[in-house]
CSV table of C-alpha atoms in Angstrom, one decimal:
chain,number,residue,atom,x,y,z
A,196,MET,CA,-32.5,18.7,-13.6
A,197,ALA,CA,-30.3,19.0,-16.5
A,198,ILE,CA,-27.3,20.0,-14.7
A,199,SER,CA,-27.9,16.7,-11.9
A,200,HIS,CA,-27.8,14.5,-15.8
A,201,GLU,CA,-25.1,15.4,-16.9
A,202,SER,CA,-23.1,15.1,-13.4
A,203,ASN,CA,-24.8,11.6,-13.0
A,204,GLN,CA,-23.5,10.8,-16.4
A,205,VAL,CA,-19.6,12.2,-15.7
A,206,ASP,CA,-19.8,9.9,-12.6
A,207,ARG,CA,-21.0,6.5,-14.0
A,208,LYS,CA,-18.1,7.5,-17.1
A,209,ALA,CA,-15.7,7.8,-14.1
A,210,TRP,CA,-16.8,4.7,-12.7
A,211,SER,CA,-16.7,2.7,-15.6
A,212,ILE,CA,-13.1,4.1,-16.5
A,213,ASP,CA,-12.1,3.0,-12.4
A,214,ARG,CA,-13.5,-0.4,-12.7
A,215,VAL,CA,-12.2,-1.1,-16.1
A,216,LYS,CA,-8.4,-0.3,-15.6
A,217,PRO,CA,-7.5,-3.0,-13.0
A,218,PHE,CA,-9.1,-5.7,-15.7
A,219,TRP,CA,-7.0,-4.7,-18.5
A,220,VAL,CA,-4.1,-4.2,-15.8
A,221,LEU,CA,-4.6,-7.8,-15.1
A,222,ILE,CA,-4.8,-8.9,-19.1
A,223,ILE,CA,-1.1,-8.0,-19.2
A,224,LEU,CA,0.4,-8.6,-16.6
A,225,GLY,CA,-1.1,-12.3,-18.0
A,226,PHE,CA,-0.2,-11.5,-20.8
A,227,ILE,CA,3.2,-10.9,-19.4
A,228,ILE,CA,4.1,-14.3,-16.9
A,229,LEU,CA,2.4,-16.6,-19.9
A,230,GLY,CA,5.6,-14.6,-22.0
A,231,TYR,CA,8.4,-15.5,-19.9
A,232,ILE,CA,6.8,-18.6,-19.4
A,233,ALA,CA,6.7,-20.3,-22.6
A,234,TYR,CA,9.6,-17.9,-24.0
A,235,PRO,CA,12.4,-18.3,-21.1
A,236,LYS,CA,15.8,-17.0,-21.6
A,237,ILE,CA,17.4,-19.3,-23.9
A,238,TYR,CA,21.6,-19.1,-23.9
A,239,PRO,CA,23.6,-21.1,-26.4
A,240,GLU,CA,23.2,-24.3,-24.2
A,241,PRO,CA,21.9,-25.2,-21.4
A,242,LEU,CA,23.1,-24.0,-18.4
A,243,ASP,CA,23.2,-27.3,-16.4
A,244,THR,CA,24.6,-29.4,-18.9
A,245,ILE,CA,27.8,-27.5,-20.0
A,246,PRO,CA,30.2,-30.1,-18.9
A,247,THR,CA,33.3,-30.1,-17.1
A,248,THR,CA,36.4,-31.3,-19.7
A,249,GLY,CA,37.3,-34.0,-17.6
A,250,GLU,CA,40.5,-32.5,-17.8
A,251,THR,CA,42.7,-31.3,-14.9
A,252,VAL,CA,45.7,-28.8,-14.7
A,253,THR,CA,48.3,-28.5,-12.2
A,254,ASP,CA,49.7,-24.8,-9.6
A,255,ILE,CA,53.4,-25.3,-9.3
A,256,ASP,CA,52.4,-26.0,-5.7
A,257,GLY,CA,50.7,-29.1,-6.9
A,258,ASN,CA,47.2,-28.0,-6.6
A,259,VAL,CA,45.2,-29.7,-9.0
A,260,TYR,CA,41.8,-27.8,-11.0
A,261,ARG,CA,39.0,-29.1,-12.3
A,262,THR,CA,38.0,-27.0,-16.0
A,263,ILE,CA,35.3,-26.3,-18.0
A,264,LYS,CA,34.7,-25.3,-21.6
A,265,ILE,CA,32.4,-22.2,-22.4
A,266,GLY,CA,32.0,-21.4,-25.7
A,267,ASP,CA,35.8,-21.3,-27.3
A,268,GLN,CA,37.2,-20.3,-23.4
A,269,THR,CA,38.6,-23.5,-21.2
A,270,TRP,CA,38.4,-22.2,-17.7
A,271,MET,CA,39.4,-23.3,-14.2
A,272,MET,CA,36.8,-24.3,-11.9
A,273,GLU,CA,38.3,-22.9,-9.4
A,274,ASN,CA,40.3,-19.7,-7.5
A,275,LEU,CA,44.3,-20.1,-8.0
A,276,LYS,CA,46.0,-21.1,-4.8
A,277,THR,CA,49.5,-21.1,-5.3
A,278,THR,CA,52.4,-19.6,-3.0
A,279,ARG,CA,54.6,-19.0,-6.2
A,280,LEU,CA,55.2,-18.0,-9.5
A,281,ASN,CA,55.5,-20.6,-12.4
A,282,ASP,CA,59.1,-19.5,-12.6
A,283,GLY,CA,59.4,-21.4,-8.4
A,284,GLN,CA,59.4,-17.3,-6.9
A,285,GLU,CA,58.1,-17.4,-3.8
A,286,ILE,CA,55.2,-15.2,-3.7
A,287,PRO,CA,55.8,-12.9,-0.1
A,288,TYR,CA,52.8,-13.9,2.2
A,289,VAL,CA,51.2,-11.2,3.4
A,290,THR,CA,49.0,-10.9,6.9
A,291,VAL,CA,49.6,-6.9,8.2
A,292,ASP,CA,47.0,-4.5,7.3
A,293,ARG,CA,49.8,-1.9,7.4
A,294,GLU,CA,52.5,-3.7,5.0
A,295,TRP,CA,49.4,-5.2,2.2
A,296,GLU,CA,48.7,-1.4,2.3
A,297,THR,CA,51.7,0.2,1.4
A,298,ARG,CA,52.8,-2.6,-0.6
A,299,THR,CA,54.3,-1.9,-4.5
A,300,SER,CA,55.4,-5.6,-5.1
A,301,PRO,CA,53.6,-8.8,-5.2
A,302,GLY,CA,52.1,-10.2,-2.1
A,303,TYR,CA,48.9,-13.4,-1.1
A,304,CYS,CA,47.1,-13.8,1.3
A,305,TRP,CA,44.1,-15.8,2.7
A,306,PRO,CA,40.8,-14.8,2.9
A,307,ASN,CA,40.4,-13.0,6.3
A,308,ASN,CA,43.7,-14.2,6.8
A,309,ASP,CA,42.6,-18.2,7.6
A,310,PRO,CA,44.7,-21.0,5.9
A,311,SER,CA,41.5,-23.6,6.5
A,312,ASN,CA,40.0,-21.0,3.7
A,313,LYS,CA,42.8,-22.2,1.0
A,314,ASP,CA,41.1,-25.2,-0.1
A,315,ASP,CA,37.4,-23.9,-0.8
A,316,TYR,CA,38.2,-19.8,-1.5
A,317,GLY,CA,41.5,-20.1,-2.9
A,318,ALA,CA,44.3,-17.0,-2.9
A,319,MET,CA,44.1,-13.8,-2.7
A,320,TYR,CA,46.0,-11.7,-4.6
A,321,ASN,CA,47.1,-8.8,-4.8
A,322,TRP,CA,47.7,-6.8,-8.6
A,323,HIS,CA,51.4,-6.9,-8.5
A,324,THR,CA,51.1,-10.5,-8.8
A,325,VAL,CA,49.0,-11.1,-11.3
A,326,ASP,CA,51.4,-8.0,-13.4
A,327,THR,CA,54.4,-10.6,-13.2
A,328,GLY,CA,53.3,-12.2,-15.5
A,329,LYS,CA,54.1,-15.5,-14.5
A,330,LEU,CA,51.3,-16.6,-11.6
A,331,ALA,CA,49.1,-18.5,-13.9
A,332,PRO,CA,50.2,-22.4,-14.4
A,333,GLU,CA,52.3,-22.9,-17.9
A,334,GLY,CA,49.5,-22.7,-21.2
A,335,TRP,CA,47.4,-21.0,-18.7
A,336,HIS,CA,47.4,-17.0,-18.0
A,337,VAL,CA,45.6,-14.4,-15.9
A,338,PRO,CA,42.2,-13.4,-18.0
A,339,THR,CA,42.4,-9.8,-20.2
A,340,TYR,CA,39.6,-7.8,-19.3
A,341,GLU,CA,38.2,-8.7,-23.1
A,342,GLU,CA,38.2,-12.3,-22.1
A,343,TRP,CA,36.2,-11.4,-19.1
A,344,GLU,CA,33.8,-9.6,-21.3
A,345,THR,CA,34.0,-12.5,-23.9
A,346,LEU,CA,32.1,-14.6,-21.2
A,347,ALA,CA,29.6,-12.3,-20.2
A,348,GLU,CA,28.5,-11.6,-23.8
A,349,TYR,CA,28.6,-15.2,-23.9
A,350,LEU,CA,26.0,-15.8,-21.4
A,351,GLU,CA,24.0,-12.8,-22.6
A,352,GLY,CA,25.3,-9.7,-21.6
A,353,ASP,CA,26.7,-8.6,-18.4
A,354,SER,CA,23.2,-8.1,-16.9
A,355,VAL,CA,22.1,-11.6,-16.4
A,356,ALA,CA,25.7,-13.5,-17.2
A,357,GLY,CA,26.3,-13.3,-13.1
A,358,GLY,CA,23.4,-15.3,-12.5
A,359,ALA,CA,23.7,-17.7,-15.7
A,360,LEU,CA,27.3,-18.4,-14.1
A,361,LYS,CA,25.3,-19.4,-10.5
A,362,GLU,CA,23.5,-21.7,-12.2
A,363,MET,CA,26.2,-23.8,-14.3
A,364,ASN,CA,29.7,-25.2,-13.5
A,365,PHE,CA,31.7,-22.4,-12.8
A,366,SER,CA,31.5,-22.9,-9.0
A,367,ILE,CA,31.6,-19.1,-7.3
A,368,ARG,CA,33.6,-19.0,-3.9
A,369,TRP,CA,32.4,-15.9,-2.7
A,370,ALA,CA,35.7,-15.1,-1.1
A,371,GLY,CA,34.9,-11.3,-0.5
A,372,ASP,CA,38.1,-8.5,-0.6
A,373,ARG,CA,40.6,-7.6,0.9
A,374,ILE,CA,40.8,-3.4,0.5
A,375,TYR,CA,43.7,-1.7,0.4
A,376,THR,CA,44.2,-0.7,3.6
A,377,GLY,CA,44.2,-4.8,4.4
A,378,GLU,CA,40.8,-5.2,5.5
A,379,PHE,CA,39.0,-8.0,4.9
A,380,VAL,CA,35.3,-7.2,3.3
A,381,TYR,CA,32.0,-9.1,1.5
A,382,PHE,CA,33.6,-12.5,2.8
A,383,ASN,CA,30.7,-14.9,1.5
A,384,GLU,CA,28.8,-12.3,-0.4
A,385,PHE,CA,30.5,-11.2,-3.4
A,386,GLU,CA,32.9,-12.8,-5.9
A,387,LYS,CA,35.7,-10.6,-7.3
A,388,TYR,CA,38.3,-11.8,-10.6
A,389,TRP,CA,40.8,-9.4,-11.4
A,390,CYS,CA,42.1,-8.7,-15.0
A,391,SER,CA,45.6,-8.9,-16.4
A,392,THR,CA,44.2,-5.4,-17.8
A,393,GLY,CA,45.8,-2.5,-15.7
A,394,GLY,CA,44.6,1.3,-16.1
A,395,GLY,CA,40.2,1.7,-15.0
A,396,TRP,CA,38.8,4.7,-13.3
A,397,HIS,CA,42.2,5.8,-12.1
A,398,PRO,CA,45.9,5.2,-14.0
A,399,THR,CA,47.0,3.5,-10.9
A,400,ASP,CA,44.0,0.8,-10.4
A,401,ALA,CA,43.7,-2.3,-12.2
A,402,GLN,CA,40.9,-3.9,-13.6
A,403,TYR,CA,38.3,-6.3,-12.0
A,404,TRP,CA,35.1,-8.3,-13.2
A,405,THR,CA,32.4,-9.3,-10.0
A,406,ILE,CA,29.5,-10.7,-9.3
A,407,THR,CA,27.4,-11.2,-5.8
A,408,ARG,CA,25.4,-13.4,-4.4
A,409,GLN,CA,21.8,-11.4,-4.6
A,410,GLU,CA,22.0,-9.8,-8.4
A,411,THR,CA,22.4,-11.5,-11.6
A,412,VAL,CA,24.9,-8.6,-13.2
A,413,PHE,CA,28.6,-9.9,-13.5
A,414,SER,CA,30.3,-6.5,-13.6
A,415,ALA,CA,33.5,-4.6,-14.0
A,416,SER,CA,35.3,-1.9,-12.4
A,417,SER,CA,38.6,-1.5,-11.1
A,418,HIS,CA,40.3,-1.1,-7.7
A,419,PRO,CA,43.5,-0.3,-6.2
A,420,ARG,CA,46.3,-2.2,-7.3
A,421,MET,CA,47.0,-3.2,-3.7
A,422,ASP,CA,43.7,-4.4,-3.3
A,423,GLY,CA,43.5,-8.4,-2.7
A,424,HIS,CA,41.1,-9.9,-5.1
A,425,SER,CA,40.9,-14.1,-6.4
A,426,VAL,CA,41.8,-14.9,-10.0
A,427,ARG,CA,40.5,-17.8,-12.7
A,428,CYS,CA,42.8,-18.6,-15.1
A,429,ILE,CA,41.5,-19.3,-18.4
A,430,LYS,CA,43.9,-21.4,-20.8
A,431,ASP,CA,45.7,-20.3,-24.1
A,432,ASN,CA,44.5,-20.3,-27.1
């Protein structure tokens, strides 16, 4: 009888613990949810109220871009579309995959090789075009790695900056990527912005920042310089 009684006590205790566990889990989850609602992530200023500057900038081809000030930086709100460097030199228009793959000098294309994508998505440039230092309009430049990093830090870090950029007037275009083989990938899924900074995982790479439709991350990496990415310009200080 003693053994039976002890066994019964153990069973009752285990039963009580099993009953209590879900209760405390619900309590903890409740506090987490309430905390998230009561104390949402606060950016330096409400994202949907960050105004455009009201100013525009015009490239050498006559394309006009709206601008936005985020923190101490002024950015274009659209991807660059110029087909010439700011000294008037034509940038070669490259549609053939093999030519894109082997190119070691400036070149551009339209996403998916479709000129009708110009207005919505802008042009895609290989990094050799960026490296001329003449791609942006006068008074503007292609951002360095550190300038993109400054933007991410202002928006509370790269783990959430992508989500912030999607909430505000940065007007992400999702042009995708033209990889070094000439193939177009990730159209309407990714946006990748060149940095003016060379190097990266490989000495012959160049650095870029990327954002996806599905995630809040705004992350940096490097790609071969033959790749085609979008370009956003930042105003000179």
